[in-house]
Short mmCIF file of C-alpha atoms and ligand atoms in Angstrom, two decimals:
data_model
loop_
_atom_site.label_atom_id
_atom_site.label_comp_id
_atom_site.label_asym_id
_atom_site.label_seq_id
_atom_site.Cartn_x
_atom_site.Cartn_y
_atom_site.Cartn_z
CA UNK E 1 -61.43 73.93 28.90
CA UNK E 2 -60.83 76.22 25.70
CA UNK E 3 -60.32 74.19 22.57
CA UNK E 4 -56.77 75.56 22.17
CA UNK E 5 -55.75 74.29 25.46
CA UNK E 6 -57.19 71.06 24.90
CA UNK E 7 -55.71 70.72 21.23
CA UNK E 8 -51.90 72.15 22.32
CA UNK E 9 -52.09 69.57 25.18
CA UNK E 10 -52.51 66.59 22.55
CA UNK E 11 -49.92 68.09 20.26
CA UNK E 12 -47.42 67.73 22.99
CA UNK E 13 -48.64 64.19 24.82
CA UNK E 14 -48.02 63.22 20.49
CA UNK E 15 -44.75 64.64 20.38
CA UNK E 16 -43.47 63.38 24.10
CA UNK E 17 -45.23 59.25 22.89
CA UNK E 18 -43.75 59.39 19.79
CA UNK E 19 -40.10 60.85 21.18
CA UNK E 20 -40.18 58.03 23.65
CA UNK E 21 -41.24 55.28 21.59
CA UNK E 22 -38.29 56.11 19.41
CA UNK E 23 -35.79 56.07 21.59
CA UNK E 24 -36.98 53.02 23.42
CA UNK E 25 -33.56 50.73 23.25
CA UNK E 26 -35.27 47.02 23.47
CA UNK E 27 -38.80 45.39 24.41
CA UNK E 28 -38.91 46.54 27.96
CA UNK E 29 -38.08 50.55 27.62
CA UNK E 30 -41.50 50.07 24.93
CA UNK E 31 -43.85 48.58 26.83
CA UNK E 32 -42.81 51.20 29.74
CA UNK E 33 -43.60 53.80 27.36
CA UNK E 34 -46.84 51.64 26.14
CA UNK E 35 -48.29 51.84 29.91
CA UNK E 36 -47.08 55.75 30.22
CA UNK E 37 -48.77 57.39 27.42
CA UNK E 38 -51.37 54.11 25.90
CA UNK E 39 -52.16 52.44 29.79
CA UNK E 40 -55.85 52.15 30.50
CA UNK E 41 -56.02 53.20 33.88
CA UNK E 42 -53.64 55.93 34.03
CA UNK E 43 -52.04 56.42 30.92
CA UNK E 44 -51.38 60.21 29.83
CA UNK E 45 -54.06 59.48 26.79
CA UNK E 46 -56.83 58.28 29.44
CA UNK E 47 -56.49 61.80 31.43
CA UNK E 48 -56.15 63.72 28.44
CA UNK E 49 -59.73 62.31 27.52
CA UNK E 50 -61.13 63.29 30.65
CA UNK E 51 -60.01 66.55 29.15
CA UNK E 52 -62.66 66.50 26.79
CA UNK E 53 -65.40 66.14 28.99
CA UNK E 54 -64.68 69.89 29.91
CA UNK E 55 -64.47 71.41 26.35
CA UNK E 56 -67.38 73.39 25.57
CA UNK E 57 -70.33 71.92 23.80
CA UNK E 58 -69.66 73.37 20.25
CA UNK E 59 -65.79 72.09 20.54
CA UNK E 60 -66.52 69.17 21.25
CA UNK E 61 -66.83 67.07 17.48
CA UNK E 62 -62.96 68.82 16.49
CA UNK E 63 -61.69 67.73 19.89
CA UNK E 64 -63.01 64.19 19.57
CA UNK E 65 -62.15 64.37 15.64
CA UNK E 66 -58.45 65.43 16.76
CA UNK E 67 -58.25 62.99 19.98
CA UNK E 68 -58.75 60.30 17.66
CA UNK E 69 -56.63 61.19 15.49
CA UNK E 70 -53.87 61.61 18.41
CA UNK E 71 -54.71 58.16 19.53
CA UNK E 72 -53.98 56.37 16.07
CA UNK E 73 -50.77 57.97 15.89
CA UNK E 74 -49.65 56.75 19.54
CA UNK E 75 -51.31 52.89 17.87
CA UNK E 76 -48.85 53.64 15.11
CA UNK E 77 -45.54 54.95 17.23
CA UNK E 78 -46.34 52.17 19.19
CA UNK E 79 -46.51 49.19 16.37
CA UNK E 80 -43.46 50.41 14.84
CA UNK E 81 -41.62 50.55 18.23
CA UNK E 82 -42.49 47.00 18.85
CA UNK E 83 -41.20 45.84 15.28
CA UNK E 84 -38.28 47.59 15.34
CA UNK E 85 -36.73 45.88 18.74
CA UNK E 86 -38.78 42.30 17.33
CA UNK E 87 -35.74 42.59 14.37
CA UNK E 88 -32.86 43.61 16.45
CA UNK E 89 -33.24 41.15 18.70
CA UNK E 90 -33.73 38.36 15.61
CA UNK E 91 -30.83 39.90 14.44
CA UNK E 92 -27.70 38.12 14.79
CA UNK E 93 -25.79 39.03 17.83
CA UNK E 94 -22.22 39.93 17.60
CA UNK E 95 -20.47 41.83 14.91
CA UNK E 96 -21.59 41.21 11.20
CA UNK E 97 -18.25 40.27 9.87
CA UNK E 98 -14.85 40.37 11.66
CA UNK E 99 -12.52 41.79 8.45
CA UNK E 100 -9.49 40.74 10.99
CA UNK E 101 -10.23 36.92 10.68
CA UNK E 102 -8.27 34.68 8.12
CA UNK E 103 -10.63 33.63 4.84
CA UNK E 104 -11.71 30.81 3.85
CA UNK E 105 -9.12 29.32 1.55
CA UNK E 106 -10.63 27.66 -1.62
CA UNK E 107 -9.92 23.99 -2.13
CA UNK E 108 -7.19 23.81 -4.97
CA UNK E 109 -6.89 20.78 -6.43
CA UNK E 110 -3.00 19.52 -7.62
CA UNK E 111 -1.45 17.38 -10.26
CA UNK E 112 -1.25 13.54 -9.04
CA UNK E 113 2.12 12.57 -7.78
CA UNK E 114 2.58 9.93 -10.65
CA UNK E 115 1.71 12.78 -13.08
CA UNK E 116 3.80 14.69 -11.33
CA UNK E 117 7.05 12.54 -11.62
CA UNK E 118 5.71 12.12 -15.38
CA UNK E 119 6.15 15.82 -16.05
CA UNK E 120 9.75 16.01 -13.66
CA UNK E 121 10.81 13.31 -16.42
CA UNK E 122 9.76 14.14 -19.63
CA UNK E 123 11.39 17.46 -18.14
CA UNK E 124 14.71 15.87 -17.21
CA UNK E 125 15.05 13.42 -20.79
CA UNK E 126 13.90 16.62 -22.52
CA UNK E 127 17.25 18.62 -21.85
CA UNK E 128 19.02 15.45 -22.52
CA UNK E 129 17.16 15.80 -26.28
CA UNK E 130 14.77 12.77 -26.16
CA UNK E 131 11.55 14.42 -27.12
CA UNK E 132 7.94 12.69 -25.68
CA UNK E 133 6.25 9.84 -28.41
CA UNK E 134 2.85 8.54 -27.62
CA UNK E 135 1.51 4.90 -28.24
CA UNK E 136 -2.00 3.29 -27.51
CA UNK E 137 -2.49 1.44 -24.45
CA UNK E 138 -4.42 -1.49 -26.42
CA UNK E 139 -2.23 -3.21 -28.71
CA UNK E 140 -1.50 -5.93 -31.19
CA UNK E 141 0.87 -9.10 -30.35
CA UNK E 142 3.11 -8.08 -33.52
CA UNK E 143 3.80 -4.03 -31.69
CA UNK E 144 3.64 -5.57 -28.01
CA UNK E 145 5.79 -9.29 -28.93
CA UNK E 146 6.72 -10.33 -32.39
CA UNK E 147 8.52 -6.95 -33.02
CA UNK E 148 10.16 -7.19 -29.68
CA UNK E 149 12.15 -10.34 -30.08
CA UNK E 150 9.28 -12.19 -28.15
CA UNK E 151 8.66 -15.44 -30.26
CA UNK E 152 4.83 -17.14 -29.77
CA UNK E 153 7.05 -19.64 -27.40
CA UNK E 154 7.53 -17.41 -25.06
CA UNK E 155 5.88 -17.76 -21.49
CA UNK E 156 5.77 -13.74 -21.64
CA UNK E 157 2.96 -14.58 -24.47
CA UNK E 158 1.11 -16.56 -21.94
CA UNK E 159 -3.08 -15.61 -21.87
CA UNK E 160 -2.44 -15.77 -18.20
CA UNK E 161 0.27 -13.13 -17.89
CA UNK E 162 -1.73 -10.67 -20.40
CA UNK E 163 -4.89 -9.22 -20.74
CA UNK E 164 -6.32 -10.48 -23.74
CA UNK E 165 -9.41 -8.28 -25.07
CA UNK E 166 -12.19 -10.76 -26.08
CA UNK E 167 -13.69 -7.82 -27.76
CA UNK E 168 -11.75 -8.15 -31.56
CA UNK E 169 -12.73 -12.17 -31.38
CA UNK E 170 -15.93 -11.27 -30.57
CA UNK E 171 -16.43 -9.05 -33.45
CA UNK E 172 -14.61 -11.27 -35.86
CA UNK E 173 -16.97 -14.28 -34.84
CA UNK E 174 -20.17 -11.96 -35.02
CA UNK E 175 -18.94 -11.29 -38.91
CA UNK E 176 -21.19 -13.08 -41.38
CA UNK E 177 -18.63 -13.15 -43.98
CA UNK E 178 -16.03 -16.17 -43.84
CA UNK E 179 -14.06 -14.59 -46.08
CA UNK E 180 -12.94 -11.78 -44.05
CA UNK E 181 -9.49 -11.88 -42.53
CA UNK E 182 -9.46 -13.34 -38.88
CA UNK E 183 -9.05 -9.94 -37.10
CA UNK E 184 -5.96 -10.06 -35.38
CA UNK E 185 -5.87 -10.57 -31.17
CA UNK E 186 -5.64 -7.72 -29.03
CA UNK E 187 -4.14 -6.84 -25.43
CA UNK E 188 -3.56 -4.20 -23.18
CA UNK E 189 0.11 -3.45 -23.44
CA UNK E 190 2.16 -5.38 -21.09
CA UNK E 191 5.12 -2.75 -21.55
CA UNK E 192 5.81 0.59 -23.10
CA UNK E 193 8.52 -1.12 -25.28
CA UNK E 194 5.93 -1.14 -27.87
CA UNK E 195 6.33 2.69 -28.67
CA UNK E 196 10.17 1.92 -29.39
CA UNK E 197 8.58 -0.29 -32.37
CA UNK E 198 5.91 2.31 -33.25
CA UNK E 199 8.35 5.00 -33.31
CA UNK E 200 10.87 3.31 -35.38
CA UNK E 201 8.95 1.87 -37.99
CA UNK E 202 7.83 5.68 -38.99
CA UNK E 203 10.68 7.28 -38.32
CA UNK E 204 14.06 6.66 -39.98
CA UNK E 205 17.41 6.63 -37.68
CA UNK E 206 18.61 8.40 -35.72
CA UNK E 207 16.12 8.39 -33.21
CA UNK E 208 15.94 9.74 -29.36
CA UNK E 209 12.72 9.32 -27.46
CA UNK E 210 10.94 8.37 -24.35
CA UNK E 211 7.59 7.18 -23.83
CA UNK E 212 5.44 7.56 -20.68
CA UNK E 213 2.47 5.62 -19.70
CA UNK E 214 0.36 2.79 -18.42
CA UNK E 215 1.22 -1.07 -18.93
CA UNK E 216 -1.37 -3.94 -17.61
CA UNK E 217 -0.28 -7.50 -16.04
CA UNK E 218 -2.72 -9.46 -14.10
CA UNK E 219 -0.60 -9.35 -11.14
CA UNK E 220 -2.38 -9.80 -7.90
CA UNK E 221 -1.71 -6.15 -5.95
CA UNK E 222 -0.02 -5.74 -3.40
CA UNK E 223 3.22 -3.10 -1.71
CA UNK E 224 4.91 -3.58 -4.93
CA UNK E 225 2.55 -4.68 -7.53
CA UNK E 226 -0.56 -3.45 -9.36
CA UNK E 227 -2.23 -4.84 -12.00
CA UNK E 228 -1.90 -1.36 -13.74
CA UNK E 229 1.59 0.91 -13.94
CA UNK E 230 3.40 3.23 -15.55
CA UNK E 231 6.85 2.90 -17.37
CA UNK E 232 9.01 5.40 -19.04
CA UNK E 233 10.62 4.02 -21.76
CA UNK E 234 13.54 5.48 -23.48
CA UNK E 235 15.12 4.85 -26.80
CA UNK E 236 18.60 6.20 -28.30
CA UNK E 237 19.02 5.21 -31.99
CA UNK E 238 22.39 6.60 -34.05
CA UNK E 239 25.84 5.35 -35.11
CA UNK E 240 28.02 4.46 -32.72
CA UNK E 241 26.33 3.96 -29.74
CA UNK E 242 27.70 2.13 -26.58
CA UNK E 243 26.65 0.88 -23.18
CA UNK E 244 28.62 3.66 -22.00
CA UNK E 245 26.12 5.99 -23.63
CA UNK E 246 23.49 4.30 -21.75
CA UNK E 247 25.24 4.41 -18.56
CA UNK E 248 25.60 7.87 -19.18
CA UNK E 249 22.05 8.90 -19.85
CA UNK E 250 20.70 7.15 -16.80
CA UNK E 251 23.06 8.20 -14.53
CA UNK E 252 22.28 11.67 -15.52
CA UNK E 253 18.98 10.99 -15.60
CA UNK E 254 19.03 9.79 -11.93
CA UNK E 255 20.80 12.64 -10.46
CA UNK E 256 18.17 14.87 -12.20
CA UNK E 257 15.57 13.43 -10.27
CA UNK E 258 16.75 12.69 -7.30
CA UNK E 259 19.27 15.29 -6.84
CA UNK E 260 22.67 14.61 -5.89
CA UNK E 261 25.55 12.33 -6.42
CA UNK E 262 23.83 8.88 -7.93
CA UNK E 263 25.68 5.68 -8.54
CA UNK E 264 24.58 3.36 -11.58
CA UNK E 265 24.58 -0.47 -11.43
CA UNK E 266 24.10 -2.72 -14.16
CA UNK E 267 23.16 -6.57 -13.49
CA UNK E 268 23.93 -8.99 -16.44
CA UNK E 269 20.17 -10.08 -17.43
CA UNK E 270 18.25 -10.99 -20.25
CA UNK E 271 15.25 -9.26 -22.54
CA UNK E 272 14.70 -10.59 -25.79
CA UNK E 273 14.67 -7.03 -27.09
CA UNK E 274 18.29 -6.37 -26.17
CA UNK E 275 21.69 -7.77 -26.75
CA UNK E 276 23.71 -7.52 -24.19
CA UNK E 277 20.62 -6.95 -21.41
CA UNK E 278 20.64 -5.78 -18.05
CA UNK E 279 19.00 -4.81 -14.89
CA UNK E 280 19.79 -1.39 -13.75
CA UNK E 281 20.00 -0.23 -9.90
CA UNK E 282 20.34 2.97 -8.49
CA UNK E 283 21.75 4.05 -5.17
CA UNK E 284 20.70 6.89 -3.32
CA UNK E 285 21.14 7.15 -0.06
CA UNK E 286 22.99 3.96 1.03
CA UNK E 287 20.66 2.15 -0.84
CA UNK E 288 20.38 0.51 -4.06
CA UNK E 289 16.54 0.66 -5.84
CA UNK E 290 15.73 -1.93 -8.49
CA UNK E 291 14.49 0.93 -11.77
CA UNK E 292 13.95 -1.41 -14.46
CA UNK E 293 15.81 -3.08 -17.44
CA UNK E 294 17.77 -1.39 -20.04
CA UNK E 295 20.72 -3.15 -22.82
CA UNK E 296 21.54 -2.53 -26.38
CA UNK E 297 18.97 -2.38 -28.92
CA UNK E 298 18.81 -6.38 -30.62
CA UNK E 299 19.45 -6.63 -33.72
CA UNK E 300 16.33 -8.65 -34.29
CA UNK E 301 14.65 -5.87 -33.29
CA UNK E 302 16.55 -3.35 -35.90
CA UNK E 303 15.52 -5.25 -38.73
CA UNK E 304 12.08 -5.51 -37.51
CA UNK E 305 11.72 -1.94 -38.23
CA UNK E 306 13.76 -1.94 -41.19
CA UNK E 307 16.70 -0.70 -39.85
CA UNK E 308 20.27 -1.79 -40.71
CA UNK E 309 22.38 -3.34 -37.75
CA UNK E 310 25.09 -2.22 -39.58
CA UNK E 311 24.34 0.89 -39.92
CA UNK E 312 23.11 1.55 -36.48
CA UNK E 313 22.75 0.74 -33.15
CA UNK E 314 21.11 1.89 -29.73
CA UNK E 315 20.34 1.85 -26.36
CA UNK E 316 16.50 1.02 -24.40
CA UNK E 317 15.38 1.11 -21.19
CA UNK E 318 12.38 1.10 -19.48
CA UNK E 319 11.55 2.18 -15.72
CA UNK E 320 8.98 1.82 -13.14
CA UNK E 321 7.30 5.53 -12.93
CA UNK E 322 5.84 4.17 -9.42
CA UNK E 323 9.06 2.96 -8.30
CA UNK E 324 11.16 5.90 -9.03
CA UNK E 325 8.62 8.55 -7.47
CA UNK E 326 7.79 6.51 -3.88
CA UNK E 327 11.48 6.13 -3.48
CA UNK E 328 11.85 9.93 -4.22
CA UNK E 329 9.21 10.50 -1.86
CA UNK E 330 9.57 7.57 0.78
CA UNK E 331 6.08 5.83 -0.07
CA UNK E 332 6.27 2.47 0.72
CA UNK E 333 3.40 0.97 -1.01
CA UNK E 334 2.25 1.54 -4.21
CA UNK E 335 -1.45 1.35 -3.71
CA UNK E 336 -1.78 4.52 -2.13
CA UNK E 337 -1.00 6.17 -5.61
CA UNK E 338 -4.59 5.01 -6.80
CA UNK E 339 -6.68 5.06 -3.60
CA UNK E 340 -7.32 8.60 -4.44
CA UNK E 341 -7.23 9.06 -0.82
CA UNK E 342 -6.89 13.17 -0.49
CA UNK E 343 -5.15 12.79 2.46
CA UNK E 344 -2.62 11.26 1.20
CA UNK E 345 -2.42 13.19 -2.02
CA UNK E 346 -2.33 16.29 -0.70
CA UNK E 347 1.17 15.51 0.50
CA UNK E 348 2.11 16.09 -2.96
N1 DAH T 401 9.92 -3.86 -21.16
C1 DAH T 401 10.65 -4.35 -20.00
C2 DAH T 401 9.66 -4.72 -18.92
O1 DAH T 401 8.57 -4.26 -18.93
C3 DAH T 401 11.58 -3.31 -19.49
C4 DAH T 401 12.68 -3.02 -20.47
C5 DAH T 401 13.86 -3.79 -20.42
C6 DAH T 401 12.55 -2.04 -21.41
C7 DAH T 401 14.86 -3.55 -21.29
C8 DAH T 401 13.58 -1.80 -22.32
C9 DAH T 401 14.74 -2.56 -22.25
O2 DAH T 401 13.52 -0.86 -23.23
O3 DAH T 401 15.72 -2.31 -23.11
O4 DAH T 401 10.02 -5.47 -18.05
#
């Protein structure tokens, strides 16, 4: 066989392996093509080598150089045939991504409910002109009693119905120097009433505020109680002020929240911080809900600050943030609000 013949026959078993090995869809179509052009009995390379017994003498080292060469390209067509259907079937199966499906919605997080019904009020006494005043949440007997009306008789003084911090005794008693004033007992707040004092003692009359936040009584919890709650506390400080202001306010106040047409009951009670006191109601609904407790300023209290009852007079009243936002929203115990459950916050 000439060496032409012989090299133009390798060229084209090269060029038919290598088309075939290409095109091979999956595992099986390669190994077909493996045993057609690489099979050791009667693969097309195994005849084409008999082919090289018949090329003359002289031929023979660039046929064998060239046949070699032929047969570590098949090797090579091969190899990469195999690894390319090894990674397509590793591949996932199915389409990459299906732009038609929904996302994935991120998690957003929301404001609590009871920060929620904060914000609705502060929003609501705002347009009525009562602008927000702060006060701490641990506080001294004279801001959280004395200043209220609440002489050291009273049972509302009682260790038991307070928490008491041992922390300013401790500190006191730790002091080396027995000269040093007795440092004065301290309590979480039992009420928000305290701000009223706070805010009047810096501020001369007139006066229109509310204050929201927490209040602590070791109550045991339960639907209605919690040892820990929030208030909103309001204060209206002028000339000339009346129950019928107050009436006013809160009955505004209510329909704001609640929406709608809101009736306003006042109960004859007592506070030592107001003169007359009451207990106000609300009904919404066919129903009447218990808000808090609310009368004319005391003029104990007045000249506490420094105030003249003479001069002026005002209105206070102070409501259960819990109570006003589970009726709103039909929860029916108030322990839900600090499970931090999020399936029940998410309602929200
Ligand atoms: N501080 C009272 C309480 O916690 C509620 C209250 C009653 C507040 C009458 C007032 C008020 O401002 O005038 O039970």
């Amino acid at each position: 066989m000439a060496l032409s013949d012989f090299l133009g026959e390798l060229d084209q078993l090269l060029a038919a392996a290598q088309a075939a090995f290409s095109a091979a869809p999956d595992g099986e179509a390669v190994e077909a093509a493996r045993i057609e052009f690489l099979g050791a009995k009667s693969g097309r390379l195994k005849s084409a080598q008999q082919g090289l017994g018949t090329v003359d003498k002289a031929d023979k080292p660039a046929a064998g150089k060239r046949f070699n060469e032929i047969k570590e390209a098949l090797d090579a067509a091969l190899q990469a045939a195999q690894d390319r259907v090894a990674q397509v079937a590793a591949a996932p199966t199915g389409p990459a991504l299906d732009p038609t499906l929904p996302g994935k919605k991120p998690r957003l997080g929301h404001l609590h409910p009871l920060t929620q019904t904060i914000e609705d009020l502060k929003e609501i006494m705002g347009r009525l002109g009562f602008s927000v005043a702060k006060g701490p949440e641990i506080e001294d007997e004279w801001h959280n009693f004395d200043a209220l009306n609440i002489p050291a008789s009273h049972p509302a003084r009682d260790p038991l119905e307070n928490f008491y911090l041992s922390t300013a005794e401790a500190l006191a008693s730790s002091a080396t120097n027995d000269a040093a004033p007795k440092s004065k007992p301290l309590l979480l707040r039992s009420q928000t009433s305290t701000v009223q004092i706070r805010v009047m003692e810096k501020t001369p009359p007139p006066v229109r505020i509310i204050s929201l936040g927490r209040v602590y009584r070791p109550d045991t919890a339960d639907a209605t109680h919690y040892p820990m709650f929030h208030q909103i506390e309001g204060l209206l400080i002028d000339r000339h002020v009346t129950m019928a202001d107050l009436k006013s306010v809160l009955r505004l106040f209510a329909m704001s929240y609640f929406g709608g047409e809101v009736h306003i009951r006042f109960r004859p009670s007592f506070f030592p911080f107001t003169e007359p006191s009451v207990e106000v109601d609300m009904s919404w609904h066919d129903r009447w809900i218990e808000m808090g407790g609310a009368g004319m300023v005391d003029p104990h209290v007045l000249k506490a600050v420094g105030y003249d009852p003479e001069q002026v007079s005002g209105f206070a009243f102070g409501l259960g943030v819990e109570r006003v936002c589970a009726r709103r929203h039909g929860v029916t115990d108030i322990r839900e609000f600090y499970k931090n459950d999020v399936r029940f916050l998410e309602q929200f």
